[in-house]
XYZ file of C-alpha atoms in Angstrom:
405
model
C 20.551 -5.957 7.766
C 20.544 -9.352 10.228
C 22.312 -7.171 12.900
C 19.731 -3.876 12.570
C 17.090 -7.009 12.441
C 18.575 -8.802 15.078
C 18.629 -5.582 17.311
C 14.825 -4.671 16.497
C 13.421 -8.254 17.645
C 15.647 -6.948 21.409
C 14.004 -3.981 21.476
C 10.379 -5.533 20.700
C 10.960 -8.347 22.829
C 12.505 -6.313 25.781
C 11.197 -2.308 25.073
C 13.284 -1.157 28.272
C 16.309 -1.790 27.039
C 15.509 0.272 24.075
C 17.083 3.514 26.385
C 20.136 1.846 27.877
C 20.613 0.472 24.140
C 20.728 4.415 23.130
C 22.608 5.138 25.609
C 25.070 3.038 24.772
C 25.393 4.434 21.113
C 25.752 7.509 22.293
C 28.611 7.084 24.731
C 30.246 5.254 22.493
C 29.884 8.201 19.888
C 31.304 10.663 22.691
C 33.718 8.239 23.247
C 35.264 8.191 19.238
C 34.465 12.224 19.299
C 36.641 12.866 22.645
C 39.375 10.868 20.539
C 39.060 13.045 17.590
C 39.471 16.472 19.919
C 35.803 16.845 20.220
C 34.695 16.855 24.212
C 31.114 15.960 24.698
C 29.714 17.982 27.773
C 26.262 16.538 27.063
C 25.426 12.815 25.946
C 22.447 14.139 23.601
C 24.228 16.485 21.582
C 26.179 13.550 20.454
C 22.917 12.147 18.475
C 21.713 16.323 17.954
C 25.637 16.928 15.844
C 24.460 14.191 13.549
C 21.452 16.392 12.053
C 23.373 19.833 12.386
C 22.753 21.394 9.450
C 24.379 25.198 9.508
C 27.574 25.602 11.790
C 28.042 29.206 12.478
C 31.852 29.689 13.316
C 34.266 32.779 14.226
C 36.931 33.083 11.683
C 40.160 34.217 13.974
C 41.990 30.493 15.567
C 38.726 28.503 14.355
C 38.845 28.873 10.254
C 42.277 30.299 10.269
C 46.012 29.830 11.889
C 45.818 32.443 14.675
C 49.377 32.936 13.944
C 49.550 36.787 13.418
C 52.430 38.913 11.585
C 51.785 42.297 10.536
C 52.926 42.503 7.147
C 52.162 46.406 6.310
C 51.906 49.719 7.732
C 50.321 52.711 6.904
C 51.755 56.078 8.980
C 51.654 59.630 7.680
C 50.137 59.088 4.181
C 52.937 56.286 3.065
C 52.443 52.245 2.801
C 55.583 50.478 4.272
C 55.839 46.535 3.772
C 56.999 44.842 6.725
C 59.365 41.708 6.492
C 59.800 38.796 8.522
C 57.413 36.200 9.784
C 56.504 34.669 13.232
C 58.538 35.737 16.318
C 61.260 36.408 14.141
C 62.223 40.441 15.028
C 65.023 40.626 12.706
C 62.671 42.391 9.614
C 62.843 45.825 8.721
C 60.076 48.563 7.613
C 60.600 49.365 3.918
C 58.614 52.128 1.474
C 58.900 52.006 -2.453
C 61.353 49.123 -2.434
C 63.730 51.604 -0.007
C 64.735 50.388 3.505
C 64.186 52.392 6.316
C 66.865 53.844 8.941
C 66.057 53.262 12.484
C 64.193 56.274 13.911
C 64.088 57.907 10.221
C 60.487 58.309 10.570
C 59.465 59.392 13.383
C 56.180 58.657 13.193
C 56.573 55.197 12.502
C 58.213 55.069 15.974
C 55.028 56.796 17.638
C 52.739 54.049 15.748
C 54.635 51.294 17.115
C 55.420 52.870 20.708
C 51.239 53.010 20.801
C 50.814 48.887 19.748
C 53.365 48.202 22.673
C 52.022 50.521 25.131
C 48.596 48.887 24.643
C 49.789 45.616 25.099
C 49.499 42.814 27.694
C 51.603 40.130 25.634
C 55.051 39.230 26.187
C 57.820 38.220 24.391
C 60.125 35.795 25.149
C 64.044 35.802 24.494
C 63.561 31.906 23.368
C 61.862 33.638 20.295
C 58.157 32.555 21.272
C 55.404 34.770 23.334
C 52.797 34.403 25.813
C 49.368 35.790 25.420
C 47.037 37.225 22.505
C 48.669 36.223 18.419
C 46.951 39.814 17.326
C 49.235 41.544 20.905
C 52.151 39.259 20.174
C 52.669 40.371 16.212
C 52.612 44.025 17.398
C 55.132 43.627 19.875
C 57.449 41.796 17.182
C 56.239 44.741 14.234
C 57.420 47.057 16.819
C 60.727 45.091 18.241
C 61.786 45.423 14.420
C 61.408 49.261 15.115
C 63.814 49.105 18.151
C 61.049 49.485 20.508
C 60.441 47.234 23.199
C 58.626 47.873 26.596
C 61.652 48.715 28.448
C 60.853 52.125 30.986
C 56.859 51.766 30.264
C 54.577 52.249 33.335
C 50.966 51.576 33.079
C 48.636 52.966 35.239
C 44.887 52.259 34.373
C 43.566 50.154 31.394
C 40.147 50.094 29.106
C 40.321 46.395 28.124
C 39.429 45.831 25.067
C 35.733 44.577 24.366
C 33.800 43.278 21.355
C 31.073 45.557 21.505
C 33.388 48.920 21.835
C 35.677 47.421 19.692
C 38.919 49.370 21.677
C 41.599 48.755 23.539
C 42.799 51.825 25.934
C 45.524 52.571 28.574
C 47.094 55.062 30.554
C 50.772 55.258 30.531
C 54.136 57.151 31.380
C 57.153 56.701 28.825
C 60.377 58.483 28.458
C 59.221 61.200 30.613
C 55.966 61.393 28.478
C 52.262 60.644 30.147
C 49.661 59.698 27.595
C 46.701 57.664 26.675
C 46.906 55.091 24.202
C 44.529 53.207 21.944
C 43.820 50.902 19.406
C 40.749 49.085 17.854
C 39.059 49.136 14.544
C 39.964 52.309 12.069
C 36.226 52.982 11.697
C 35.716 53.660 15.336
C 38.428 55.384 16.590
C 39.119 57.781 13.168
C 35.854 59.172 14.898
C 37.357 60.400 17.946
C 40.492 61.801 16.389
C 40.993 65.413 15.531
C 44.599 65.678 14.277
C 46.848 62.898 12.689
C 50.741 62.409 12.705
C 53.115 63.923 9.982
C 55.995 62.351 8.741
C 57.804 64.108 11.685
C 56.065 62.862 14.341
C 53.718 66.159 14.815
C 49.945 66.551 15.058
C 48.721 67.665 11.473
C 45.465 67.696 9.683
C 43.353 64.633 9.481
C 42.607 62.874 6.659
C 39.949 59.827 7.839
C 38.912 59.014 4.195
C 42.584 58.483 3.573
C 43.329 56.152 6.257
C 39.888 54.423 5.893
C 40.180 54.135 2.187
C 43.864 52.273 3.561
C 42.334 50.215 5.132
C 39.314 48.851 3.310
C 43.222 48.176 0.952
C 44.344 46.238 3.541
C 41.185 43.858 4.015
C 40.608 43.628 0.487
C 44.550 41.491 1.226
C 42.680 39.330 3.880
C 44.717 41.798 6.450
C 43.283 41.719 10.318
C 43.694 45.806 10.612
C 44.010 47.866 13.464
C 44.086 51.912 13.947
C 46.256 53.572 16.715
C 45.214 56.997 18.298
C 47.127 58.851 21.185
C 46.627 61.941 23.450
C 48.860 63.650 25.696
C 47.684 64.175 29.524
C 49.750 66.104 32.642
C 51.576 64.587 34.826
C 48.709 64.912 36.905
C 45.701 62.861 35.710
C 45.552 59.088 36.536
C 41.888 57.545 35.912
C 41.477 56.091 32.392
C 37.314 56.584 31.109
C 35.409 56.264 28.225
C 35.034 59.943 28.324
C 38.574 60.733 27.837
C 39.154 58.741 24.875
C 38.922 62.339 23.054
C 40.434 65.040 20.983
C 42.831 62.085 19.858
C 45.693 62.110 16.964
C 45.598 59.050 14.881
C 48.815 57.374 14.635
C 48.270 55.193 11.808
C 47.105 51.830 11.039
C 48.952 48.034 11.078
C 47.802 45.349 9.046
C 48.879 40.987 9.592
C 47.833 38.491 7.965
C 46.192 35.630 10.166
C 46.640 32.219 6.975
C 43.343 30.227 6.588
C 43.780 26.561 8.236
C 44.607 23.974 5.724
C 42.407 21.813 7.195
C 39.688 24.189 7.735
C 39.806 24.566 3.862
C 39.607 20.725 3.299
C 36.745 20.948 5.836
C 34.637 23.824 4.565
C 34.889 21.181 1.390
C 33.688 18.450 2.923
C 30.497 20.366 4.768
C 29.578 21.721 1.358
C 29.525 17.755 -0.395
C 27.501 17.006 2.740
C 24.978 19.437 2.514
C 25.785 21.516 5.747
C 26.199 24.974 5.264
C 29.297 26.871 6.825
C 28.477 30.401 7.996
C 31.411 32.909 9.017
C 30.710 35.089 12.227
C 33.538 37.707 13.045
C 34.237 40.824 14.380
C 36.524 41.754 11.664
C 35.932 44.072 8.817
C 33.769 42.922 6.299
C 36.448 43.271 3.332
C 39.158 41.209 5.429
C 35.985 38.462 6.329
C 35.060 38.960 2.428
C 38.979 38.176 1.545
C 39.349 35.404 4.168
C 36.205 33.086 3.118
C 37.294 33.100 -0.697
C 40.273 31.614 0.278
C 38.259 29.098 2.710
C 35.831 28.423 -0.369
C 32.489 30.267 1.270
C 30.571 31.717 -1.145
C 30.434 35.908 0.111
C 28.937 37.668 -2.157
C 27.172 39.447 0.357
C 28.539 40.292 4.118
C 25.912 41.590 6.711
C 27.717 43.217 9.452
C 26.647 44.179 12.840
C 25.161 47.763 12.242
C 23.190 46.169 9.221
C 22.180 43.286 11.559
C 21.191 45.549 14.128
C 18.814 47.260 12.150
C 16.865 44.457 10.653
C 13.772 43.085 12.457
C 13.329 39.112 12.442
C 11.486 38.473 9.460
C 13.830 40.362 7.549
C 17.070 38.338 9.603
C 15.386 34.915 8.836
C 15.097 35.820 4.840
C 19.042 37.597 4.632
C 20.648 34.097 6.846
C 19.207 31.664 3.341
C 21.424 33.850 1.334
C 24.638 35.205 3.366
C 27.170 33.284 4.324
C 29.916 36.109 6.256
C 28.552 38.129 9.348
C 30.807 41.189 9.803
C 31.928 43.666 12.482
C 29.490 41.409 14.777
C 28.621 41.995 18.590
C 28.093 38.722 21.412
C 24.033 39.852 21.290
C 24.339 39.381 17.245
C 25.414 35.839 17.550
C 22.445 34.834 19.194
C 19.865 36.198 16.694
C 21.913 34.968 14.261
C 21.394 31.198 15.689
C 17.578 31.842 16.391
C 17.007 32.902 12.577
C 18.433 30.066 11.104
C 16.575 27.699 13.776
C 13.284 30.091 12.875
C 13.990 28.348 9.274
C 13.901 25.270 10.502
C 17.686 24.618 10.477
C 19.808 22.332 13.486
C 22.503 24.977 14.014
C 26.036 24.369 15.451
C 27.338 27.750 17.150
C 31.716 28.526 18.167
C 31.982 31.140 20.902
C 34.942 31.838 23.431
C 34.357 35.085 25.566
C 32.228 35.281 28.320
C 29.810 37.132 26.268
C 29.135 34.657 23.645
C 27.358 32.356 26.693
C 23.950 33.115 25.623
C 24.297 32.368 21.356
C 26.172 29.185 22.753
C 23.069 28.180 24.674
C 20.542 29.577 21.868
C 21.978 27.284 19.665
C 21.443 23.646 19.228
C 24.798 22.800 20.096
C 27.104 25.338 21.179
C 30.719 24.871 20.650
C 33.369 26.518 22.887
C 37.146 26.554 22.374
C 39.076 24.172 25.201
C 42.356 26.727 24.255
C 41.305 30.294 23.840
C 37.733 29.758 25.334
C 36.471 31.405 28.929
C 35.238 29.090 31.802
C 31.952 30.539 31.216
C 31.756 29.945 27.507
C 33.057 26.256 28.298
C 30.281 25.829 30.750
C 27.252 27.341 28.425
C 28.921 24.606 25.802
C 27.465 21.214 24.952
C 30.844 20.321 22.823
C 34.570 21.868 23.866
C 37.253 21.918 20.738
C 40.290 20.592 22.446
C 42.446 21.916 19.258
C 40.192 25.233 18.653
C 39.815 23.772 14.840
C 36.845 23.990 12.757
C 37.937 21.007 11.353
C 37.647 19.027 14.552
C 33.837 20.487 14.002
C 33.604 18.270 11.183
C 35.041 15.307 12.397
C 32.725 15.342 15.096
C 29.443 15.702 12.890
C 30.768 12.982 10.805
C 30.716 10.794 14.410
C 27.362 12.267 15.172
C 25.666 10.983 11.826
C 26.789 7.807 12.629
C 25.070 7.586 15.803
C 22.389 9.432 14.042
C-alpha cells in the first residue's frame, strides 16, 4: 500500500510521467513473457492478455503433442492394429490378434503406397524426419509395410488446403501412372465410385461402412484420414480439381496425436481463473469430442463448420456461451468465431498458423501465432508469437499480463 501510495502522489505531482510510468510496466511485462516463450509483437497487448477472458486455440501441436503414429487401419472391410511408436519402423500390421505377411494383403499395400505417394515428408536413416508429424507417421505406417518412396516420380500436386480439406498428386510408380489422394473420409467417400477388395481390385463401395469406421476411430481420439486413387494413361500430366473423380477408396489410417501434459495442467488452471478455453480444429468432431475430455473441456456439444456456416450472428453469439469444441472448421470460421464472443462482450485470445488464419488473428483481441509451425504472414497479423507452439505458454503469459493488469 505505501509503494501503490507512494507511486500515486508521482503521478499527481508529475501527470506526464504517468505514460512513460506505463510504459515501463509494460516492457517489463514483455520482458518476463519473452522469458517464459511468449514474444510480444505489440507493447499493449501485454496489459490487453491480462483481461483475456476466452482463448480460442487449435487442438493439433497447441493442446496436444503433434507427435503422430498411426495406430490402426481400416482396408477392405477389416480393422488391423498397428504397432510401434514414433519413428520406430520396425511394427507390423496385425488383424484379430494374427500378424500379417508382407504383401499378404494386397490392399493394405495400395493404402499405404497412396499415404507415401501423397507425401512431402522425409525420413531420415538417423530414425527422425523432416516436415509435417501427420506426413511423417504415414511414411513410418507405410515403411512397416515395406514401402518406401524408392522409384516414385511426381509430376503435379493439389496441396492440401483447409477449406478443401485434400491433399492430391500426380504420380508414376512401378510402371503405374495415377492420381493420389487423401483428406477427410467425409469428403473424398463422395468422389469415389468403387473401393478396394482384399485383393487389391476395384469392388463395390460401401461409404457407410468406412464412415461408420471412422466416426470408431474418433470416438479413440484418432486424427483419421481416407485414401482414394485413380488410374490415368501414360499420357495425361496436369493435376485439377476436376479430375479428382470416378475414384476407388483405398481405405482409411487412424494416429493418435497425445494431449500435452501441460496443456492439461493448463486448461486447469484457466478454468480456476475464470477464462474459458475454446477448441477450434479442423478435425472431426468425434476425434475433437474425444481429445477435449481428455484435456478437461466440457463438449457436450461440437459445432462444426457446415453447422457454423449456416447460422446467422445472433444465433453464433447465443451457441459460443454454451460450446466449447468447433469442428471440421474453415480460416473464414475462425474469425466469426472471435467476433461472436467479442459481440458478448468477451476479451478473446485467438492461435492461428497458416496464411489463412491472418484475418481471425487480427479480429481478435490478441492474436496468437506459432514461432514453430506458424507462416510469416500469420506471425506478422500476430500481436503475441509462441516460441514453443504450447497452449500452456498461453497461460503463462496471461498470468504475466494480469500482473501488469
Amino acid at each position: 500500500y505505501s509503494f501503490l501510495g507512494a507511486v500515486s502522489l508521482v503521478v499527481a505531482a508529475i501527470p506526464e510521467m504517468l505514460p512513460a510510468l506505463v510504459t515501463s510496466i509494460l516492457a517489463v511485462a514483455g520482458t518476463v513473457m519473452a522469458s517464459r516463450k511468449a514474444l510480444i509483437r505489440r507493447l499493449p497487448a501485454a496489459e490487453t492478455l491480462g483481461a483475456t477472458s476466452v482463448i480460442c486455440s487449435d487442438k493439433t501441436g497447441t493442446l496436444t503433442e503433434n507427435h503422430m503414429t498411426v495406430t490402426q487401419v481400416h482396408v477392405a472391410g477389416q480393422i488391423l492394429a498397428v504397432s510401434g511408436v514414433g519413428y520406430d519402423v520396425t511394427g507390423h500390421f496385425s488383424g484379430a490378434g494374427v500378424t500379417l505377411a508382407a504383401g499378404s494383403l494386397p490392399a493394405l499395400g495400395r493404402l499405404l503406397e497412396i499415404g507415401v505417394a501423397c507425401n512431402n515428408a522425409h525420413l531420415s536413416e538417423e530414425g527422425g524426419g523432416v516436415g509435417d508429424p501427420t506426413e511423417l507417421a504415414l511414411l513410418v505406417s507405410a515403411a512397416k509395410g515395406g514401402i518406401t518412396k524408392e522409384g516414385l516420380q511426381r509430376y503435379e500436386e493439389i496441396p492440401f488446403d483447409s477449406s478443401t480439406k485434400y491433399m492430391a498428386v500426380l504420380v508414376e510408380w512401378a510402371g503405374r501412372r495415377f492420381i493420389a489422394v487423401k483428406g477427410a473420409p467425409e469428403i473424398l467417400l463422395p468422389h469415389c465410385l468403387t473401393s478396394l477388395d482384399a485383393t487389391g481390385q476395384p469392388g463395390p463401395i460401401d461409404r457407410d461402412d468406412y464412415l461408420d469406421a471412422a466416426r470408431v476411430f474418433a470416438r479413440q481420439a484418432l486424427r483419421t484420414l481416407g485414401f482414394a486413387f485413380r488410374e490415368v494413361d501414360a499420357s495425361h500430366r496436369d493435376l485439377l480439381h476436376a479430375d479428382l473423380r470416378d475414384l476407388t477408396f483405398a481405405g482409411l489410417q487412424g494416429m493418435i496425436d497425445p494431449p500435452r501434459p501441460s496443456a492439461i495442467e493448463a486448461v486447469a488452471k484457466c478454468r480456476g481463473a475464470g477464462i474459458r478455453t475454446v477448441m477450434v480444429t479442423g478435425d472431426h468432431p468425434d476425434t475433437a469430442q474425444a481429445v477435449a475430455a481428455q484435456l478437461g473441456i466440457a463438449a457436450e456439444r461440437v459445432v462444426t463448420g457446415a453447422e457454423l456456416a449456416a447460422m446467422d450472428d445472433d444465433s453464433l453469439r447465443r451457441a459460443v456461451e454454451t460450446v466449447a469444441v468447433f469442428a471440421r472448421v474453415a480460416p473464414e470460421h475462425k474469425q466469426r468465431i472471435a467476433a461472436a464472443f467479442q459481440a458478448n462482450g468477451h476479451v478473446v485470445a485467438m492461435t492461428g498458423d497458416g496464411v489463412n488464419d491472418a484475418p481471425a488473428l487480427k479480429q481478435a483481441d490478441i492474436g496468437i501465432a506459432m514461432g514453430i509451425a506458424g507462416t510469416e504472414v500469420a506471425r506478422e497479423a500476430a500481436d503475441m508469437v509462441l516460441a514453443d507452439d504450447n497452449f500452456a505458454t498461453i497461460v503463462n503469459a496471461v498470468e504475466e499480463g494480469r500482473r501488469a493488469w
